[in-house]
PDB file of N, CA and C in Angstrom:
ATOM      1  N   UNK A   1      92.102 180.350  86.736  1.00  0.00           N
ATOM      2  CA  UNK A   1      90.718 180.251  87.159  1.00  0.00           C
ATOM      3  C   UNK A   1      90.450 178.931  87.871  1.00  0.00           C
ATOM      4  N   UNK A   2      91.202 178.056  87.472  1.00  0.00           N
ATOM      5  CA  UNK A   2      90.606 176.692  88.278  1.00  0.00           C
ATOM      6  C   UNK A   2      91.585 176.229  89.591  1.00  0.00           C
ATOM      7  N   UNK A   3      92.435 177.115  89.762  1.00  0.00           N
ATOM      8  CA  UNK A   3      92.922 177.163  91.071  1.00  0.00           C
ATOM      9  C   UNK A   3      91.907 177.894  91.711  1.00  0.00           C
ATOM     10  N   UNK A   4      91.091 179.322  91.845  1.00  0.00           N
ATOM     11  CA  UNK A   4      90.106 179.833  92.479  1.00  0.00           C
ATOM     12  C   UNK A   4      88.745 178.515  92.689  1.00  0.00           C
ATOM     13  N   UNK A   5      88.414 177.717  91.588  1.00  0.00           N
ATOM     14  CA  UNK A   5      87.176 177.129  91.628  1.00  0.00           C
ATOM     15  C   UNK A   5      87.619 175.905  92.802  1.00  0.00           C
ATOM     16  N   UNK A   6      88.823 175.714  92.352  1.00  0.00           N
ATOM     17  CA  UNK A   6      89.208 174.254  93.741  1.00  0.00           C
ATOM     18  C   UNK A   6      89.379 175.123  95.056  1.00  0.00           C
ATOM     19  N   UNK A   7      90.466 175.747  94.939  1.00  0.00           N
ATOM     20  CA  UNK A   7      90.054 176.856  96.505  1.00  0.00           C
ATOM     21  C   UNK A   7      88.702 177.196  97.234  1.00  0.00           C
ATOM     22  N   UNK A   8      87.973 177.656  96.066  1.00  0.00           N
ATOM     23  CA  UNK A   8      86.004 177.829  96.555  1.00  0.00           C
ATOM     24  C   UNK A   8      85.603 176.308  96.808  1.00  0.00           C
ATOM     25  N   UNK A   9      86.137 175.594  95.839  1.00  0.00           N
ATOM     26  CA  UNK A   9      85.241 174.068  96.649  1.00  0.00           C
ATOM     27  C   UNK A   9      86.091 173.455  97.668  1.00  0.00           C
ATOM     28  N   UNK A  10      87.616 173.484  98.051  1.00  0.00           N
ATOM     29  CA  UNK A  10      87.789 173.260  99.842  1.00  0.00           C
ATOM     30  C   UNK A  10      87.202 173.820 100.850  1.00  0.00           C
ATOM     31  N   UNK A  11      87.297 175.169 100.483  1.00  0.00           N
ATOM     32  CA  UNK A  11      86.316 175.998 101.370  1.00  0.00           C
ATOM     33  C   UNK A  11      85.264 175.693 102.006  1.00  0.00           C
ATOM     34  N   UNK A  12      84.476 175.282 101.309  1.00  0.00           N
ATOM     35  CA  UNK A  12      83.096 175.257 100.887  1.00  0.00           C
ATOM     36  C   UNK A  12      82.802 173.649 101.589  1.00  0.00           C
ATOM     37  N   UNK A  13      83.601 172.807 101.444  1.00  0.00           N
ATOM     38  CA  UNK A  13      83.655 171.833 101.890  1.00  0.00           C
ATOM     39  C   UNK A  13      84.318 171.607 103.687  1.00  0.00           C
ATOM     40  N   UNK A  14      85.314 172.642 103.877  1.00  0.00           N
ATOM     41  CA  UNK A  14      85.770 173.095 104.958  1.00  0.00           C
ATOM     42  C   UNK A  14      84.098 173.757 106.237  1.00  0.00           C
ATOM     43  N   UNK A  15      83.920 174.344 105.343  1.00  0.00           N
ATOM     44  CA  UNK A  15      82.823 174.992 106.049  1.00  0.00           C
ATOM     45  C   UNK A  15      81.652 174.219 106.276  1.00  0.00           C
ATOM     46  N   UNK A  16      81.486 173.006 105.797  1.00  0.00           N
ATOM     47  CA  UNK A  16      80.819 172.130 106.225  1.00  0.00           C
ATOM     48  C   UNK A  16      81.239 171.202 107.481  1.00  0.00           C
ATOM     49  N   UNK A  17      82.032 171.382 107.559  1.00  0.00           N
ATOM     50  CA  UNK A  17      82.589 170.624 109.216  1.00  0.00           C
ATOM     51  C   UNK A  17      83.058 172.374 110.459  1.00  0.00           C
ATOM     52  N   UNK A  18      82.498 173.072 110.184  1.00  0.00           N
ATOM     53  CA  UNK A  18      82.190 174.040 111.075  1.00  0.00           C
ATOM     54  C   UNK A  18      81.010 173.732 112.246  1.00  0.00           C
ATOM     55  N   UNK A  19      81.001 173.553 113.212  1.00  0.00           N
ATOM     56  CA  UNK A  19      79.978 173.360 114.195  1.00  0.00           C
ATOM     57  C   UNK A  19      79.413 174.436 114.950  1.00  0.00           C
ATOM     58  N   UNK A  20      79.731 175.730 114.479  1.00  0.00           N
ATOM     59  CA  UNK A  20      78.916 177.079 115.265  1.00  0.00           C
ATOM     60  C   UNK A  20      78.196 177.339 114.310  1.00  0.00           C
ATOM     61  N   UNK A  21      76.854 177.411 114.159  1.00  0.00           N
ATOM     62  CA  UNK A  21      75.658 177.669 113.485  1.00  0.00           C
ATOM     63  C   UNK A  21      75.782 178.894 112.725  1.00  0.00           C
ATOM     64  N   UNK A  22      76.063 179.801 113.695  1.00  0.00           N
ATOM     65  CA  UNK A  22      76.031 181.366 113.006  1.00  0.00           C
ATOM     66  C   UNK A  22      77.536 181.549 112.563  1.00  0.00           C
ATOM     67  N   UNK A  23      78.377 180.999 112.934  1.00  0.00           N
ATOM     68  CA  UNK A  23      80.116 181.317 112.237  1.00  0.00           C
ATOM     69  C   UNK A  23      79.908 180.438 110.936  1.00  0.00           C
ATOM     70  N   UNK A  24      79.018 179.089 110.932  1.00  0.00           N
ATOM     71  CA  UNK A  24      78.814 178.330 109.232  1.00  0.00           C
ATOM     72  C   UNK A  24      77.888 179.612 108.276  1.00  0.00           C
ATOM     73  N   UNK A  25      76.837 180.266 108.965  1.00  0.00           N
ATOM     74  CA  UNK A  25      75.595 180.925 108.144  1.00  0.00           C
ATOM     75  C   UNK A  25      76.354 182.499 107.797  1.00  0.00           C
ATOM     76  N   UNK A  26      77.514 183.264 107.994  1.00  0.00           N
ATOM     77  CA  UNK A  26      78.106 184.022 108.023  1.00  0.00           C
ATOM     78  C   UNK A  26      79.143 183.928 106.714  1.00  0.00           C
ATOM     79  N   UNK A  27      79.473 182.420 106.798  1.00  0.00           N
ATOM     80  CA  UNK A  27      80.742 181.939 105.927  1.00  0.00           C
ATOM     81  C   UNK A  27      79.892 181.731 104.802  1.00  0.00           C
ATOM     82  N   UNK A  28      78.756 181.015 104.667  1.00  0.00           N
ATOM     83  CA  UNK A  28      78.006 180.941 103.554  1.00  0.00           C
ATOM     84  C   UNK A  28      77.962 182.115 102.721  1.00  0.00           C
ATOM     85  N   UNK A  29      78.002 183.351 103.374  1.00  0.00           N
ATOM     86  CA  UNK A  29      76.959 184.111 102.813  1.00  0.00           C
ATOM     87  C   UNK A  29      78.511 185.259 101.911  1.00  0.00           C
ATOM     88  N   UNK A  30      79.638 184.863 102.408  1.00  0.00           N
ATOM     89  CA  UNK A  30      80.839 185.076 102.387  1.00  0.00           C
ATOM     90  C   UNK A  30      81.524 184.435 101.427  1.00  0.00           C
ATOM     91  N   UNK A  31      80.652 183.152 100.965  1.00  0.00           N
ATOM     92  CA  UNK A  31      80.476 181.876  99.914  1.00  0.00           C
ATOM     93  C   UNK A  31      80.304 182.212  98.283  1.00  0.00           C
ATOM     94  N   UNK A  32      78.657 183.014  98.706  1.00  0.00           N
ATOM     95  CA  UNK A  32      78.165 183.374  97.965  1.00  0.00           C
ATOM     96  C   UNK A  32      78.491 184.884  97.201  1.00  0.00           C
ATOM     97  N   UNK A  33      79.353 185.519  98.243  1.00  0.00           N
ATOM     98  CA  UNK A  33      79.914 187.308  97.689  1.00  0.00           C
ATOM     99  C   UNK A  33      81.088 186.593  96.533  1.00  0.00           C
ATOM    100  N   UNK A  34      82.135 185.926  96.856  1.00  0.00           N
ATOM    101  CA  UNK A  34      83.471 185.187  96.480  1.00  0.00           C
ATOM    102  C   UNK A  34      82.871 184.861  95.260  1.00  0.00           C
ATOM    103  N   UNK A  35      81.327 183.701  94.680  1.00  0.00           N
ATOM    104  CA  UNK A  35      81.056 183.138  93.567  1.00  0.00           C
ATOM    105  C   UNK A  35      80.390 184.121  92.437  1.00  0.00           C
ATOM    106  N   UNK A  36      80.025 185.204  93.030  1.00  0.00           N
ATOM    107  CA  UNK A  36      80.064 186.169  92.321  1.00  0.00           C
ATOM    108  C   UNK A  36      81.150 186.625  92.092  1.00  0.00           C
ATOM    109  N   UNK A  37      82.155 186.811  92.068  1.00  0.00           N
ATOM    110  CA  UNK A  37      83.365 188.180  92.123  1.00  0.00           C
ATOM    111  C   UNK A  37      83.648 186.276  90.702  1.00  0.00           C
ATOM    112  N   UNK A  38      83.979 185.425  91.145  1.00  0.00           N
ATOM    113  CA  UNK A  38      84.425 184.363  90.091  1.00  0.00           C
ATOM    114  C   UNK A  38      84.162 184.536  88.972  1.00  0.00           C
ATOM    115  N   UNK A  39      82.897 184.672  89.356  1.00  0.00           N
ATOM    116  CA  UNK A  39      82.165 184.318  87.961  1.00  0.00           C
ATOM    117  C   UNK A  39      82.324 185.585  86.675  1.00  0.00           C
ATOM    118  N   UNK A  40      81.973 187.028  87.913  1.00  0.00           N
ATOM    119  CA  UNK A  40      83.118 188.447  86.966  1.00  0.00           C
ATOM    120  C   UNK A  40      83.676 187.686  86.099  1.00  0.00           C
ATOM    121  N   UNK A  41      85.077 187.713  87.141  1.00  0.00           N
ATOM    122  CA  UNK A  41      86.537 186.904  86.356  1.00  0.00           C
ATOM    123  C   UNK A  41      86.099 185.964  85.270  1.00  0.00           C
ATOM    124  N   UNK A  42      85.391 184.975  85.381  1.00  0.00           N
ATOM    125  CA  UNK A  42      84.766 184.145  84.298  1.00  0.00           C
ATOM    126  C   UNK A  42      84.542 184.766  83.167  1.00  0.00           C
ATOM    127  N   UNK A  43      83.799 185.405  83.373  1.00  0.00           N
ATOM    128  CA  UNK A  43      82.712 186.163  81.987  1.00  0.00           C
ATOM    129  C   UNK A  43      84.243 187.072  81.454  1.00  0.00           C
ATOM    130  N   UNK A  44      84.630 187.782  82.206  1.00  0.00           N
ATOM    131  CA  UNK A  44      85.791 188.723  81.574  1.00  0.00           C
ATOM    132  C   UNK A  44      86.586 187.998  81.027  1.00  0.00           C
ATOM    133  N   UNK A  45      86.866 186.845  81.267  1.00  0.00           N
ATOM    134  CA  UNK A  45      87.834 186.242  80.703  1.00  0.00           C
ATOM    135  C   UNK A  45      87.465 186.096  79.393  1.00  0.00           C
ATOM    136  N   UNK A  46      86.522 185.289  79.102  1.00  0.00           N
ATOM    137  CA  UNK A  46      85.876 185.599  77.501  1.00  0.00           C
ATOM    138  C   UNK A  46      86.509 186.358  77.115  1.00  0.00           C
ATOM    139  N   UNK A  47      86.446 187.473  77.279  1.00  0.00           N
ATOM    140  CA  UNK A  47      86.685 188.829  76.453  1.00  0.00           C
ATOM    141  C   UNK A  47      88.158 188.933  76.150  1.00  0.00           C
ATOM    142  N   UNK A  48      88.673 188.658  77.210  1.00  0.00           N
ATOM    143  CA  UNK A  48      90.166 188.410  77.157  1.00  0.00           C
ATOM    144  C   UNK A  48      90.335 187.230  75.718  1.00  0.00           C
ATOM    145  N   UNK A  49      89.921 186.182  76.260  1.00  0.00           N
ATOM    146  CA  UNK A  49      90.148 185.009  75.146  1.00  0.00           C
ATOM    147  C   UNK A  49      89.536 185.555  73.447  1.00  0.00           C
ATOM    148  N   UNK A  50      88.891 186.777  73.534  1.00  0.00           N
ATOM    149  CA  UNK A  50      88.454 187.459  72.365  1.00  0.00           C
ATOM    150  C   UNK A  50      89.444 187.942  71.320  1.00  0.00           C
ATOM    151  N   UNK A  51      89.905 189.016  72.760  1.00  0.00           N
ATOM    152  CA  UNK A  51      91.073 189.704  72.503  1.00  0.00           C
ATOM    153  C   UNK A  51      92.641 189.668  72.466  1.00  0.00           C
ATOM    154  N   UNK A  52      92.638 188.094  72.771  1.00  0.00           N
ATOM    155  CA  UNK A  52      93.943 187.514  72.946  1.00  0.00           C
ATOM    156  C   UNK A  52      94.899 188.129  73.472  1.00  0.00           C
ATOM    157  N   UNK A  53      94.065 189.166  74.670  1.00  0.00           N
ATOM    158  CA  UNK A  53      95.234 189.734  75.727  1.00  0.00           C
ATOM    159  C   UNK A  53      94.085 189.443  76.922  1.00  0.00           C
ATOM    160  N   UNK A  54      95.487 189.410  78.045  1.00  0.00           N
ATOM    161  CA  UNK A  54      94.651 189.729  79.408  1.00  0.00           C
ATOM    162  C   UNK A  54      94.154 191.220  79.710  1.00  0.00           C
ATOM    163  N   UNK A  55      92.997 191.594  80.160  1.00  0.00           N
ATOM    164  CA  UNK A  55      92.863 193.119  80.063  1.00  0.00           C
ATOM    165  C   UNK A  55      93.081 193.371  81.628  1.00  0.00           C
ATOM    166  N   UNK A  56      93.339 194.267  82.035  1.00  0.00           N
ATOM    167  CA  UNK A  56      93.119 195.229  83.656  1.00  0.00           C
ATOM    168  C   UNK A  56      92.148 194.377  84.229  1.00  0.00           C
ATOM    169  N   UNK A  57      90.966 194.750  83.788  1.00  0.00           N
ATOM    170  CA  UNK A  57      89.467 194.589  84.418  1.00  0.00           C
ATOM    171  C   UNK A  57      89.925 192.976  84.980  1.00  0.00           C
ATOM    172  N   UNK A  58      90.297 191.983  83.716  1.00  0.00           N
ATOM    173  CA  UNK A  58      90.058 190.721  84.054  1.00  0.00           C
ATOM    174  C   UNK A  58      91.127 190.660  85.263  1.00  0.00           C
ATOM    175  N   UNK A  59      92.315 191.343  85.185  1.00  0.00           N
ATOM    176  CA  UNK A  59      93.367 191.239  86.690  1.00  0.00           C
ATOM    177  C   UNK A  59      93.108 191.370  87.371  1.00  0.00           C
ATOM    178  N   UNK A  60      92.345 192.509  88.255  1.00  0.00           N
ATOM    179  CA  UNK A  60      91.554 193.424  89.270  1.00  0.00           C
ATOM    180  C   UNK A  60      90.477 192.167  89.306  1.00  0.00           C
ATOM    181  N   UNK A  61      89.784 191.294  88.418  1.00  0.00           N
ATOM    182  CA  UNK A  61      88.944 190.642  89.279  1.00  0.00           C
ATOM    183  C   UNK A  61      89.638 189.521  89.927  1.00  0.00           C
ATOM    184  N   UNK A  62      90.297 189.200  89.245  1.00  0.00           N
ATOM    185  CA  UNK A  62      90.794 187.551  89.553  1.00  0.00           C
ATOM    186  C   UNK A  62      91.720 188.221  91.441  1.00  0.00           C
ATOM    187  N   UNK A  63      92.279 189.190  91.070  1.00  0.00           N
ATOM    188  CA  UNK A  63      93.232 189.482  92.428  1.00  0.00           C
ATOM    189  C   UNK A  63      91.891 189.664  93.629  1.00  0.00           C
ATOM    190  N   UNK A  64      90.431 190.423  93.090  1.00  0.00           N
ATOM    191  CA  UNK A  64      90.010 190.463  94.237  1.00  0.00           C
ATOM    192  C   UNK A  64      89.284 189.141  94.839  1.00  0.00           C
ATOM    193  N   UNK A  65      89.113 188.257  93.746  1.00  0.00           N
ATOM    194  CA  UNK A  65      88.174 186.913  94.286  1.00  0.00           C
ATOM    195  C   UNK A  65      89.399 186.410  94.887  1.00  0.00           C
ATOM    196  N   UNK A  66      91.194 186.818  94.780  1.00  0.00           N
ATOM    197  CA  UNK A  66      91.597 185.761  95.359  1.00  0.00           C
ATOM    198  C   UNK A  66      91.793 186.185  96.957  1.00  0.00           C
ATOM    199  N   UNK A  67      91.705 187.818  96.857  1.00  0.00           N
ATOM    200  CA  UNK A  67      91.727 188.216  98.050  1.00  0.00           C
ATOM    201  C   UNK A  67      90.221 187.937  99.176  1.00  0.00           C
ATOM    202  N   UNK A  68      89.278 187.584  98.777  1.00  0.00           N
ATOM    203  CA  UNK A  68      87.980 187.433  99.487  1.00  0.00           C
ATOM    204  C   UNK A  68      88.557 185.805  99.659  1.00  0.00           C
ATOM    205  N   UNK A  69      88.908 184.946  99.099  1.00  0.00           N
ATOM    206  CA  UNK A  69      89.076 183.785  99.229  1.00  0.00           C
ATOM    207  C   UNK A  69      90.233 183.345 100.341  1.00  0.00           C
ATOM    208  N   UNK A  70      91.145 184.450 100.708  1.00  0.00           N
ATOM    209  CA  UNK A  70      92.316 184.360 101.464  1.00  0.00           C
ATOM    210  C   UNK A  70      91.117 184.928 102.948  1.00  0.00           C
ATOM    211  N   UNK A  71      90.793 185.630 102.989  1.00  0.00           N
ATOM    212  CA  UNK A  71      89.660 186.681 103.644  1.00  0.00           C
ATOM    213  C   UNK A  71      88.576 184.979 104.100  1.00  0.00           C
ATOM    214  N   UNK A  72      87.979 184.435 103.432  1.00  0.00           N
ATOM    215  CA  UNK A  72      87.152 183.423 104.032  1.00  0.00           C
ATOM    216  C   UNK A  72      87.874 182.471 104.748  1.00  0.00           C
ATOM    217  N   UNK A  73      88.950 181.518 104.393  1.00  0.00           N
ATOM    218  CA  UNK A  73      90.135 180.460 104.856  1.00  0.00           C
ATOM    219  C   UNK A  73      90.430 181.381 106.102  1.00  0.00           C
ATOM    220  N   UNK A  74      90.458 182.181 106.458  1.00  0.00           N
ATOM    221  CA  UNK A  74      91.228 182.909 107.419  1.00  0.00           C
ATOM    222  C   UNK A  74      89.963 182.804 108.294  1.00  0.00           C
ATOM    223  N   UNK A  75      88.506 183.579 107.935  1.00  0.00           N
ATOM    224  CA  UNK A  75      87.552 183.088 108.801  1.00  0.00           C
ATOM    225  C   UNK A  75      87.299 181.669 109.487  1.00  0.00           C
ATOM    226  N   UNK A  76      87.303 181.193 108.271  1.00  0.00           N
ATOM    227  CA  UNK A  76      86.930 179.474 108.409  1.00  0.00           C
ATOM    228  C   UNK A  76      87.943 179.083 109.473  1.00  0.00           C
ATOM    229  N   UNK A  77      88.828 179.385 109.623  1.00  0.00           N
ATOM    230  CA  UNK A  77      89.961 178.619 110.474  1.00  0.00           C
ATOM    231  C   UNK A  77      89.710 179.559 112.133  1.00  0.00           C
ATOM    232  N   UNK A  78      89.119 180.870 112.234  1.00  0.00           N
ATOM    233  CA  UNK A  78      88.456 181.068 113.340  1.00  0.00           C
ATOM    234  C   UNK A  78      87.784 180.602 113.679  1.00  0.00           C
ATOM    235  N   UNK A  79      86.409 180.506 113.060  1.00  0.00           N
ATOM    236  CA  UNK A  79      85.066 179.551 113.255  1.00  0.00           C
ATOM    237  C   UNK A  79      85.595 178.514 114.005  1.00  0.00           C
ATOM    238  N   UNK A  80      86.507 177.482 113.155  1.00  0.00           N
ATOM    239  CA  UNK A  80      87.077 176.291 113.798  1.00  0.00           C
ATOM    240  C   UNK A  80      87.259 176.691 115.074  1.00  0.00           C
ATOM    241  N   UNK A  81      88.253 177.136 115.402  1.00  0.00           N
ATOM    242  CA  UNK A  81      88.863 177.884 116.806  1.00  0.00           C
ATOM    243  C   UNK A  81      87.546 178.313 117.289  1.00  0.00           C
ATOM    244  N   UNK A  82      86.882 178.835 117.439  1.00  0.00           N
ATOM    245  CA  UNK A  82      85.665 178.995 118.260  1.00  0.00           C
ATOM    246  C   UNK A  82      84.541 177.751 118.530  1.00  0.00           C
ATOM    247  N   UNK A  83      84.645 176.714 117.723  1.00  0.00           N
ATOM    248  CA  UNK A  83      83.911 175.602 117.539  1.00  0.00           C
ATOM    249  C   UNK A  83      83.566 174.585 118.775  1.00  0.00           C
TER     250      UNK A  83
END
């Protein structure tokens, strides 16, 4: 989990030196889908740490926040290129 939270805050910090208005307000909002899908993973994890197993659910989230997070870096580095 705290490899995803440092990944979301380069990002996030990346996307602050973006200079196209609407390629930064796009990535934000791309920001905000990613800190939801985390936070899933977060809360599920509990449950996991309940149950002293990893369950499905908590895998399937963590793989998709990491896939939206591969999915933004890939934007972000267009934006740049268009900048």
């Amino acid at each position: 989990m705290d490899e995803l939270f440092q990944r979301l805050d380069r990002a996030e910090r990346a996307i602050a030196n973006v200079k196209h208005k609407v390629a930064r307000k796009d990535l934000l909002k791309m920001v905000r889908a990613i800190d939801q899908a985390i936070t899933a993973a977060d809360m599920e994890s509990v449950e996991c740490r309940r149950t002293r197993k990893e369950t499905l659910r908590y895998q399937e989230l963590v793989k998709k926040a990491n896939d939206l997070l591969t999915n933004l870096e890939q934007h972000i580095t267009f934006a740049n290129l268009l900048g």
